[in-house]
Coordinates of C-alpha atoms in Angstrom, one line a residue:
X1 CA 123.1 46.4 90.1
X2 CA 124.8 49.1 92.4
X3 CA 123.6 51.7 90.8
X4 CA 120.1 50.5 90.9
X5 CA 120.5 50.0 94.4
X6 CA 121.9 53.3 95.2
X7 CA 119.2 54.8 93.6
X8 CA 116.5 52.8 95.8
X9 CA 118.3 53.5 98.9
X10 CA 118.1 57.6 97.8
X11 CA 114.3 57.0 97.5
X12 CA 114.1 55.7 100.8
X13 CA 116.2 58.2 102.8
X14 CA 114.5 61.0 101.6
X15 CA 110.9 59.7 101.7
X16 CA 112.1 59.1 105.2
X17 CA 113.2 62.2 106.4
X18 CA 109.4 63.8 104.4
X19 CA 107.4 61.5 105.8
X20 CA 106.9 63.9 108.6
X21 CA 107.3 67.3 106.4
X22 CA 103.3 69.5 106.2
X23 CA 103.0 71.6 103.6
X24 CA 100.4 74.5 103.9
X25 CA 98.4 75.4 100.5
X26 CA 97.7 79.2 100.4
X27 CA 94.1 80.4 100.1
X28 CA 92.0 83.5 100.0
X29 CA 89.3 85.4 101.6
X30 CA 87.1 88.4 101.0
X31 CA 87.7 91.4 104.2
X32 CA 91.3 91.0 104.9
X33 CA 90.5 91.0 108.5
X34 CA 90.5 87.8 109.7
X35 CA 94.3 85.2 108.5
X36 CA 92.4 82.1 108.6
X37 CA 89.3 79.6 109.1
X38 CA 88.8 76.2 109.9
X39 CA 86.8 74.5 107.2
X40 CA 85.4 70.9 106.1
X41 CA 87.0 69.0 103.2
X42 CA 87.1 65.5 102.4
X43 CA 90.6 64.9 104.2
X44 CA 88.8 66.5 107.3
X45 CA 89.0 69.5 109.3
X46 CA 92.0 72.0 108.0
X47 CA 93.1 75.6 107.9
X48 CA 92.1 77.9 104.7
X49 CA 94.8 80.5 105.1
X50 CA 93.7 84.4 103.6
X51 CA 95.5 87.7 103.1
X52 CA 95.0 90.0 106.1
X53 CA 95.8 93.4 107.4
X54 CA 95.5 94.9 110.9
X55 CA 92.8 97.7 111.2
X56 CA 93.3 101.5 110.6
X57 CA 94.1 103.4 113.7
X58 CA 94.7 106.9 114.9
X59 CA 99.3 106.2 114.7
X60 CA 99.6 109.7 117.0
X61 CA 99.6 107.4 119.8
X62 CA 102.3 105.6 118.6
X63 CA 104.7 107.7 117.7
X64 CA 108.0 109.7 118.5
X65 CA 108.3 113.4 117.8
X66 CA 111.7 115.2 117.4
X67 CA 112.0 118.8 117.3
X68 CA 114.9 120.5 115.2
X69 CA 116.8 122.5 116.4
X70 CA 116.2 121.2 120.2
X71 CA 115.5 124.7 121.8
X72 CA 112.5 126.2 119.3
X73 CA 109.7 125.0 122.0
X74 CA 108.5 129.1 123.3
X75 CA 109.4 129.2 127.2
X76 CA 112.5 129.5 128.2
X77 CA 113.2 132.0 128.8
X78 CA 109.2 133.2 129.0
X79 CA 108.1 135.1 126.4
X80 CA 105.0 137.0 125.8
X81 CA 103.5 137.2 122.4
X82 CA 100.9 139.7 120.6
X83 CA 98.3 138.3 118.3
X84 CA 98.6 138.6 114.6
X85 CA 95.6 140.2 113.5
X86 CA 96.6 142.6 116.4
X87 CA 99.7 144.1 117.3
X88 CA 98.5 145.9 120.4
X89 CA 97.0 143.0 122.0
X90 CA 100.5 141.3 123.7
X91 CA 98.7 139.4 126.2
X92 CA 99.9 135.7 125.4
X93 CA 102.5 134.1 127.5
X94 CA 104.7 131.1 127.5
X95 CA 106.6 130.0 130.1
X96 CA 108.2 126.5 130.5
X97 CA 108.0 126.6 134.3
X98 CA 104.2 126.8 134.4
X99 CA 102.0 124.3 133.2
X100 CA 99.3 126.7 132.8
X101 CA 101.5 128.6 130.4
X102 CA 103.8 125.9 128.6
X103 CA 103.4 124.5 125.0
X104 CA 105.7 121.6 125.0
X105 CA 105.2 119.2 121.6
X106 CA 103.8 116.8 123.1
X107 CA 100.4 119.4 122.7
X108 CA 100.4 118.7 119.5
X109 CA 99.0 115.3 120.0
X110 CA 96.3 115.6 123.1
X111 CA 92.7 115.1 123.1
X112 CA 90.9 117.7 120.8
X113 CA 88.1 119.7 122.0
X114 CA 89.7 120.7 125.3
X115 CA 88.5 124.8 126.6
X116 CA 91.1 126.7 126.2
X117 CA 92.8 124.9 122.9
X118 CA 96.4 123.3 124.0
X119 CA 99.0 123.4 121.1
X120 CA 102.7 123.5 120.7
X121 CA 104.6 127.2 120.0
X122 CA 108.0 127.7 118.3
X123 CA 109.9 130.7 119.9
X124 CA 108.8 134.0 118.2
X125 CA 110.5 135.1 115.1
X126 CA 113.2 137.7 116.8
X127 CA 115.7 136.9 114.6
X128 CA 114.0 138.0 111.6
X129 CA 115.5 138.3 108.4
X130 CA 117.0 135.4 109.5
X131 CA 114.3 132.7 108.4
X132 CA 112.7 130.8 111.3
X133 CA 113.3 127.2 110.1
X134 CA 111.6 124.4 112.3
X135 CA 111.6 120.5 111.7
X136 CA 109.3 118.2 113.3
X137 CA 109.5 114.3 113.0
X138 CA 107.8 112.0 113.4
X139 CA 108.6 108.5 114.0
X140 CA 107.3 105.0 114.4
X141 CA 110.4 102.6 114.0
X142 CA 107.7 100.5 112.1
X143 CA 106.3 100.9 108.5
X144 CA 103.0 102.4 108.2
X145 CA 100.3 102.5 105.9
X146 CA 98.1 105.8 105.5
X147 CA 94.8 105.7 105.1
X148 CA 93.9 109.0 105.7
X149 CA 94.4 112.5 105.2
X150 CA 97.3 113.8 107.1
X151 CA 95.8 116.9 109.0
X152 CA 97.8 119.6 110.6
X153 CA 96.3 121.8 113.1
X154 CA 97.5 125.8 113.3
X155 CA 96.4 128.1 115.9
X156 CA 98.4 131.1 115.1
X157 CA 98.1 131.7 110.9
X158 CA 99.2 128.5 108.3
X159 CA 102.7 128.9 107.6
X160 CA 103.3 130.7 104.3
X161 CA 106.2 128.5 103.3
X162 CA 106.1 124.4 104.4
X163 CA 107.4 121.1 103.3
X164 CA 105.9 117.6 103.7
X165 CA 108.7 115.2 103.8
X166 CA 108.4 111.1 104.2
X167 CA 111.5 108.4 104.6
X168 CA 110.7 105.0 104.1
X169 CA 114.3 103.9 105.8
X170 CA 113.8 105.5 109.2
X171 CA 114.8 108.8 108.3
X172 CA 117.8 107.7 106.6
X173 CA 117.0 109.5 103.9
X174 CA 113.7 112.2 102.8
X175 CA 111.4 112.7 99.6
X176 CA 108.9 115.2 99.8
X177 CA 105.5 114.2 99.1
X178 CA 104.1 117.8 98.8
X179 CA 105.1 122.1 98.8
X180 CA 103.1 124.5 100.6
X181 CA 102.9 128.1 100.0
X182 CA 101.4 131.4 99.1
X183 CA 103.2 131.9 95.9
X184 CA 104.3 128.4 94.5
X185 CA 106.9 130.0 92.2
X186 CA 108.2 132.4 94.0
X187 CA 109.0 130.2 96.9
X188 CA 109.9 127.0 95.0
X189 CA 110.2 127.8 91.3
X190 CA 107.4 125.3 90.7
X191 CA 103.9 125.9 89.3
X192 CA 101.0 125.7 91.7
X193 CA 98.6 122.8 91.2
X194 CA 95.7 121.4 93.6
X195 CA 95.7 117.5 93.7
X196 CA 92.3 117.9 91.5
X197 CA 94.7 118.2 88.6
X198 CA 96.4 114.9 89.2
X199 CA 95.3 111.9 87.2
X200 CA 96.2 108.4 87.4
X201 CA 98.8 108.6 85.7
X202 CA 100.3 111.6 87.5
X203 CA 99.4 110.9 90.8
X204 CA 102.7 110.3 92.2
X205 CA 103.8 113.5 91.3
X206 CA 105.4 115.8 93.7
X207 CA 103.5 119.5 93.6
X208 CA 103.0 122.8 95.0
X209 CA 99.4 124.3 96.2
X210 CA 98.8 127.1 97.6
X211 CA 95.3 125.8 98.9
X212 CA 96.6 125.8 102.2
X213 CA 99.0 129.2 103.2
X214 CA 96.3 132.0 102.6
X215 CA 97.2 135.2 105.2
X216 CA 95.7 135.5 108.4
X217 CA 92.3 137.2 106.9
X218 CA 91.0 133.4 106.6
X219 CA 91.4 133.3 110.3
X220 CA 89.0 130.5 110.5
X221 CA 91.1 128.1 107.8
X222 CA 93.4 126.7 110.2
X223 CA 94.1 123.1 108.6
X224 CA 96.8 122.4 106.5
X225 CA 96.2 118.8 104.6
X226 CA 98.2 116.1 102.3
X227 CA 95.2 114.5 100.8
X228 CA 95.1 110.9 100.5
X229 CA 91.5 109.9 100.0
X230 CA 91.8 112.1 97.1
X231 CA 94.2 110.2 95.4
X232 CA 92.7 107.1 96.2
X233 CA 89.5 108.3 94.8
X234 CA 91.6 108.3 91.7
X235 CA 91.2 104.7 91.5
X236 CA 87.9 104.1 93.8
X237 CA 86.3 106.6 92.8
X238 CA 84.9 110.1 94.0
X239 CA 83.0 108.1 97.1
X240 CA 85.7 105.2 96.9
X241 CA 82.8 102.7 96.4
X242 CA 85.5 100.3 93.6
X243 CA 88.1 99.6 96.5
X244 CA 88.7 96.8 94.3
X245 CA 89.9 98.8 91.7
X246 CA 92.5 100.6 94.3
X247 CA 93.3 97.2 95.6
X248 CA 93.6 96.0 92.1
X249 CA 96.3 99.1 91.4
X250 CA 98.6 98.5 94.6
X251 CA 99.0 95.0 94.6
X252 CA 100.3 95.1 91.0
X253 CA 102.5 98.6 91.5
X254 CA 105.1 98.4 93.9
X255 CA 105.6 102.5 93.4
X256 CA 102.0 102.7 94.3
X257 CA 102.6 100.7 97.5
X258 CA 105.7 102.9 98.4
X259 CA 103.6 106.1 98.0
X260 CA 101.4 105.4 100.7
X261 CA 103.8 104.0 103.2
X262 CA 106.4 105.7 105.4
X263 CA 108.3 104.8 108.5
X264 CA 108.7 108.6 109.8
X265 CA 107.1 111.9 108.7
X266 CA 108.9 115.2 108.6
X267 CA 106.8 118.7 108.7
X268 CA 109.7 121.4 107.6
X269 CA 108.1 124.8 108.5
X270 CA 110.1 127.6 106.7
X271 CA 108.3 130.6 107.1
X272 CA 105.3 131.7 109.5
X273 CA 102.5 133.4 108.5
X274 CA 102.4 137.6 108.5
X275 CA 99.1 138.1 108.0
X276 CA 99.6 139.0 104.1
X277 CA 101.5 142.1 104.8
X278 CA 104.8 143.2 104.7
X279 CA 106.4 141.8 108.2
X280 CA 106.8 144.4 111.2
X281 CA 110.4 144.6 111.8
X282 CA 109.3 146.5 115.2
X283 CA 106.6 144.0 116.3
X284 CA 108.6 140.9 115.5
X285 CA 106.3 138.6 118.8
X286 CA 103.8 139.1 116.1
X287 CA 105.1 136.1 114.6
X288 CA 105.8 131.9 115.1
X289 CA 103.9 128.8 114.5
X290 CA 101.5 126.7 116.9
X291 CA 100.3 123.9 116.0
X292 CA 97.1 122.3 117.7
X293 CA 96.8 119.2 116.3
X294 CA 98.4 116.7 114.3
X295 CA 96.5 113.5 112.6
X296 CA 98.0 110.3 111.2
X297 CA 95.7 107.4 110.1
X298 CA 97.1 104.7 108.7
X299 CA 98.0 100.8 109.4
X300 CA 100.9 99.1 110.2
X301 CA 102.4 97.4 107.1
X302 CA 102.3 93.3 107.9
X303 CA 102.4 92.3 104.3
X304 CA 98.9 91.0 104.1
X305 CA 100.1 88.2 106.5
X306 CA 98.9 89.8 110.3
X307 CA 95.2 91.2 111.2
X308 CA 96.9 92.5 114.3
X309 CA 99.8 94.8 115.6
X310 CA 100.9 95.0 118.8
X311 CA 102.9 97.9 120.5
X312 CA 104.9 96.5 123.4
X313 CA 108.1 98.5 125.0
X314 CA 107.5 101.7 122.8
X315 CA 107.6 99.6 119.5
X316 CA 105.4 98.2 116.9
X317 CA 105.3 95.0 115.5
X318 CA 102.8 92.6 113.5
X319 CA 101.8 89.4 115.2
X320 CA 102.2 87.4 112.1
X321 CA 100.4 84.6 110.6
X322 CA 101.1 82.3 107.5
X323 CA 104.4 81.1 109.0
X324 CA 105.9 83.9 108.5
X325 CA 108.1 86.5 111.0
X326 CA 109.9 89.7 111.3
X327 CA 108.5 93.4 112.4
X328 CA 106.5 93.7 108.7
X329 CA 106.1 89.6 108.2
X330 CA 109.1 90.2 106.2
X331 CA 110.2 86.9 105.8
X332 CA 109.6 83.1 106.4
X333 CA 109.7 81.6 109.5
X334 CA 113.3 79.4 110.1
X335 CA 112.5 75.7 108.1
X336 CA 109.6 77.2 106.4
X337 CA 111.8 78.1 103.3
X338 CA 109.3 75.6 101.3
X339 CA 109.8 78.0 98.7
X340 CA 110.5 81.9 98.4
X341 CA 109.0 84.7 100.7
X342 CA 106.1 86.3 99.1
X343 CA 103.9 89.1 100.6
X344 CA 99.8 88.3 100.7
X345 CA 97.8 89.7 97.8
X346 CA 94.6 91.1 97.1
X347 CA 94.5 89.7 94.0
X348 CA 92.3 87.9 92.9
X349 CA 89.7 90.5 94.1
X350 CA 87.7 90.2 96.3
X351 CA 89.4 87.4 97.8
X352 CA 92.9 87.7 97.8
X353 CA 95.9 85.0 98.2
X354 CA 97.7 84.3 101.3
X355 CA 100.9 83.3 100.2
X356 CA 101.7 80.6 102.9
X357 CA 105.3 80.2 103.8
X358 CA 105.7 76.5 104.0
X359 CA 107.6 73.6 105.6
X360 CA 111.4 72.9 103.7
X361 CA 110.8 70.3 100.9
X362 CA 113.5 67.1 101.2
X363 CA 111.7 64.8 98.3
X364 CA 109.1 62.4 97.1
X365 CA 107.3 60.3 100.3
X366 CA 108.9 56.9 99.8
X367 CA 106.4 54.4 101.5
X368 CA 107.8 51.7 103.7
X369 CA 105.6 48.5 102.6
X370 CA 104.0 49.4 98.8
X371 CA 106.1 46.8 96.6
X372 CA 107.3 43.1 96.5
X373 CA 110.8 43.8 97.3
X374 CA 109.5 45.8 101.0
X375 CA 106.6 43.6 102.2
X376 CA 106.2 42.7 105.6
X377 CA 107.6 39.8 107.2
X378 CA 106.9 36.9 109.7
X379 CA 103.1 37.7 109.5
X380 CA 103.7 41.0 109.7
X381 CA 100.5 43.6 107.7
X382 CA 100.5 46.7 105.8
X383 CA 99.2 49.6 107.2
X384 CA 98.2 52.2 104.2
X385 CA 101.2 51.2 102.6
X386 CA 103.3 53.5 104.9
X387 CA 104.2 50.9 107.8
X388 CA 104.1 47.2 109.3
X389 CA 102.0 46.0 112.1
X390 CA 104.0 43.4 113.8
X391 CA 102.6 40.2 115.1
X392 CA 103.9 39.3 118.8
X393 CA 107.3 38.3 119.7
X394 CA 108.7 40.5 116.0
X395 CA 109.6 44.1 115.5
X396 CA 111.5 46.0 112.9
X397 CA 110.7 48.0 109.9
X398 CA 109.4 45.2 107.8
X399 CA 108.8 42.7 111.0
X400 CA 112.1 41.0 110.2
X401 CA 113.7 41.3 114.0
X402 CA 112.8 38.5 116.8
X403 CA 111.4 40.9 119.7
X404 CA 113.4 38.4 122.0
X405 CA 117.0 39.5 120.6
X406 CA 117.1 42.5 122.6
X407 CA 116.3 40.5 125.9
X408 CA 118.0 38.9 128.4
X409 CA 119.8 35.5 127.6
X410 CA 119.1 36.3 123.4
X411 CA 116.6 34.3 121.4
X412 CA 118.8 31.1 121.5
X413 CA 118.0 29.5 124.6
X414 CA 115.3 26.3 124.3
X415 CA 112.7 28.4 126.5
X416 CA 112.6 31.4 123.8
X417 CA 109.2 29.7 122.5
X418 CA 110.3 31.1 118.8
X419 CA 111.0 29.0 115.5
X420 CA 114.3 29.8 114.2
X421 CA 114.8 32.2 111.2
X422 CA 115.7 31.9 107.7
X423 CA 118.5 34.0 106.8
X424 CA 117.6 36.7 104.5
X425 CA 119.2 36.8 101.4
X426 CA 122.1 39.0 101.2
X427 CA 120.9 41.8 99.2
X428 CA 117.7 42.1 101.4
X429 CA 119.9 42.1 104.8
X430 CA 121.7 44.9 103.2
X431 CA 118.9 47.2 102.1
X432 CA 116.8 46.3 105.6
X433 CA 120.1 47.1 107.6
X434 CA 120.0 50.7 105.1
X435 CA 116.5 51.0 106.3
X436 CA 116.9 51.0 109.9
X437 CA 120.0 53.5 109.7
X438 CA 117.5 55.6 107.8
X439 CA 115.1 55.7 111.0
X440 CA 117.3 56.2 112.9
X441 CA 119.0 59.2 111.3
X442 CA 115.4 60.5 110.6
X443 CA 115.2 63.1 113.3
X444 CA 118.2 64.8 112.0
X445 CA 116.4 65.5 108.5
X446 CA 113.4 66.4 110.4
X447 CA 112.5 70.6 110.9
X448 CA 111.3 71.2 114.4
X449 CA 107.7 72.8 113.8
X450 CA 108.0 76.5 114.8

């Protein structure tokens, strides 16, 4: 018997403390631009919850760029520089003082099209045959998602000798994504391939091309790229018209995924461009890099759970949807634990699944007035089997108090107007007593709704 009744009062205490729980179902949707709708069902109006990601965007704007070492920005002391093609023509300046004549980094990321070009110079190579090393980073303190090609700018010859690097732990550590030069095994012992060799099966390989650090007599081939689309084309195709296929490929491949997203960017530049010639110890203002423009599209990374990101106090962040929180939607909102984080996915394609995070599960609802043993009393009726409407001058759970018990002078004056009660039966007084503790405690069992 006390074990049955134990069991009963389990069943009531935590359909108590549910009663008030909400649990979202996850759903899907086609563009990935919108988190959710409000739709029609047969319960009424609810959400229909769909995987989403913000929009691409130009991330220059966005970003933080470090220069190592600190002092490699031409200026200062002024310097004046000759032109490659032309060692007789030494009529470039730069001088920090003057903004007519400085070329600070932040050059590298201004409006294109200007007349005369703006760009960034290193100091010139003076120190040859020491090598003229530069690093440039550049940071987001957010995860990213390209989208594009990665585009460098140079105004002054393509390095013959670069590295791409990429840190997904916010420069805590690098991995190249790709070697630049004009002999591939000369400079890094590795055999030079265009990204029109890779396959799908070799796409994350790391290689050298020397597509991109011809001498100065391509004077008009001033880009240096990491090619993206290309490799997505791998998967979409040459016009990427089967996205679905590409979606398809990084939802199920988490080294896909990591491929394609960084947190900073690091542009090692290890030797500058001569022209194709031997280099003119005599003539040494002859060489150094510029660099005119840098591009970086991409995405912030919200885990298929934000359409938007905001950038507030020189930081990123998704505004995120789904119940979910952290810079990248990275995890559940606090008592919506329901059951394990998960990021959104585009599967199934085109559509996609939200993955809701949802509110904490306690049990089985446990309804108040659904058998013989919990029926309402002293008139009292059933309301969808989940509580009692009381007739006047009663209140309770089940109807079973006098409402005049908690006035003044009690119920057992001759004016109280009410028929005396029969006693309950000692098993019921014990399990309605249980009952009302329940209520009482119910707040304590019950998340507050973020």
């Amino acid at each position: 018997m006390r074990f049955h009744f134990a069991l009963t009062l389990q069943a009531l205490w935590t359909g108590v403390c549910q009663a008030a729980m909400q649990h979202y179902p996850a759903a899907a949707w086609g563009h990935y631009d919108v988190c959710k709708s409000q739709v029609y069902s047969d319960e009424g109006l609810s959400w229909d919850y769909m995987a989403c990601q913000p929009e691409a965007a130009d991330m220059t704007q966005y970003l933080k760029v470090t220069l190592d070492p600190p002092n490699i920005t031409c200026g200062d002391p002024p310097e004046t520089y000759c032109a490659l093609e032309n060692p007789y023509m030494c009529n470039n300046e730069c001088d920090a003082t003057t903004e007519e004549l400085a070329h600070p980094p932040g050059l590298m990321f201004d409006t294109e099209g200007r007349n005369p070009t703006t760009f960034w110079q290193s100091t010139s190579w003076k120190k040859y045959p020491k090598p003229l090393l530069v690093n440039i980073t550049l940071s987001w303190n957010k995860t990213i998602e390209l989208t594009e090609d990665i585009v460098l700018t140079f105004e002054s010859g393509r390095p013959e000798q670069m590295v791409l690097e990429k840190s997904l732990d916010y420069g805590r550590t690098w991995q190249p994504y790709q070697f630049y030069a004009t002999d591939c095994l000369d400079a890094f012992t590795m055999e030079p391939k265009t990204v029109q060799d890779l396959t799908q099966h070799t796409l994350l390989d790391i290689i050298c091309t020397e597509d991109y650090s011809r001498g100065y007599v391509w004077k008009n081939d001033k880009t240096v790229r990491f090619e993206i689309k290309d490799r997505f084309a791998l998967f979409a195709g040459p016009q990427l018209h089967n996205m679905a296929s590409l979606y398809g490929q990084l939802d199920t491949t988490k080294k896909l995924r990591d491929f394609f997203t960084i947190t900073d960017l690091r542009i090692r530049l290890l030797r500058p461009a001569t022209g194709a010639t031997m280099v003119d110890e005599n003539n040494l203002s002859r060489y150094f890099y510029a660099i005119s423009d840098i591009k970086v599209q991409g995405r912030c990374k919200c885990n298929l759970h934000a359409n938007s990101c905001v950038y507030d106090k020189e930081k990123l962040s998704c505004e995120c949807e789904h119940n979910t929180t952290g810079p990248d939607c990275g995890r559940c909102k606090r008592n919506f634990q329901g059951r394990a984080w998960s990021a959104g996915s585009y599967l199934p394609i085109p559509k996609g699944t939200a993955n809701v995070c949802s509110l904490t599960k306690i049990g089985p609802v446990t309804r108040v007035c659904d058998n013989e043993l919990l029926r309402c009393q002293n008139g009292g009726t059933c309301i969808s089997n989940v509580h009692c409407n009381c007739p006047p001058g009663y209140t309770g759970l089940l109807c079973e108090k006098r409402r005049c018990e908690s006035e003044l002078g009690g119920c057992g004056g001759p004016d109280s107007g009410q028929a005396h009660l029969t006693p309950p039966s000692t098993s019921r007084l014990l399990l309605l007593l249980l009952l009302g503790s329940a209520l009482l405690r119910e707040a304590a069992c019950r998340p507050a709704v973020l």
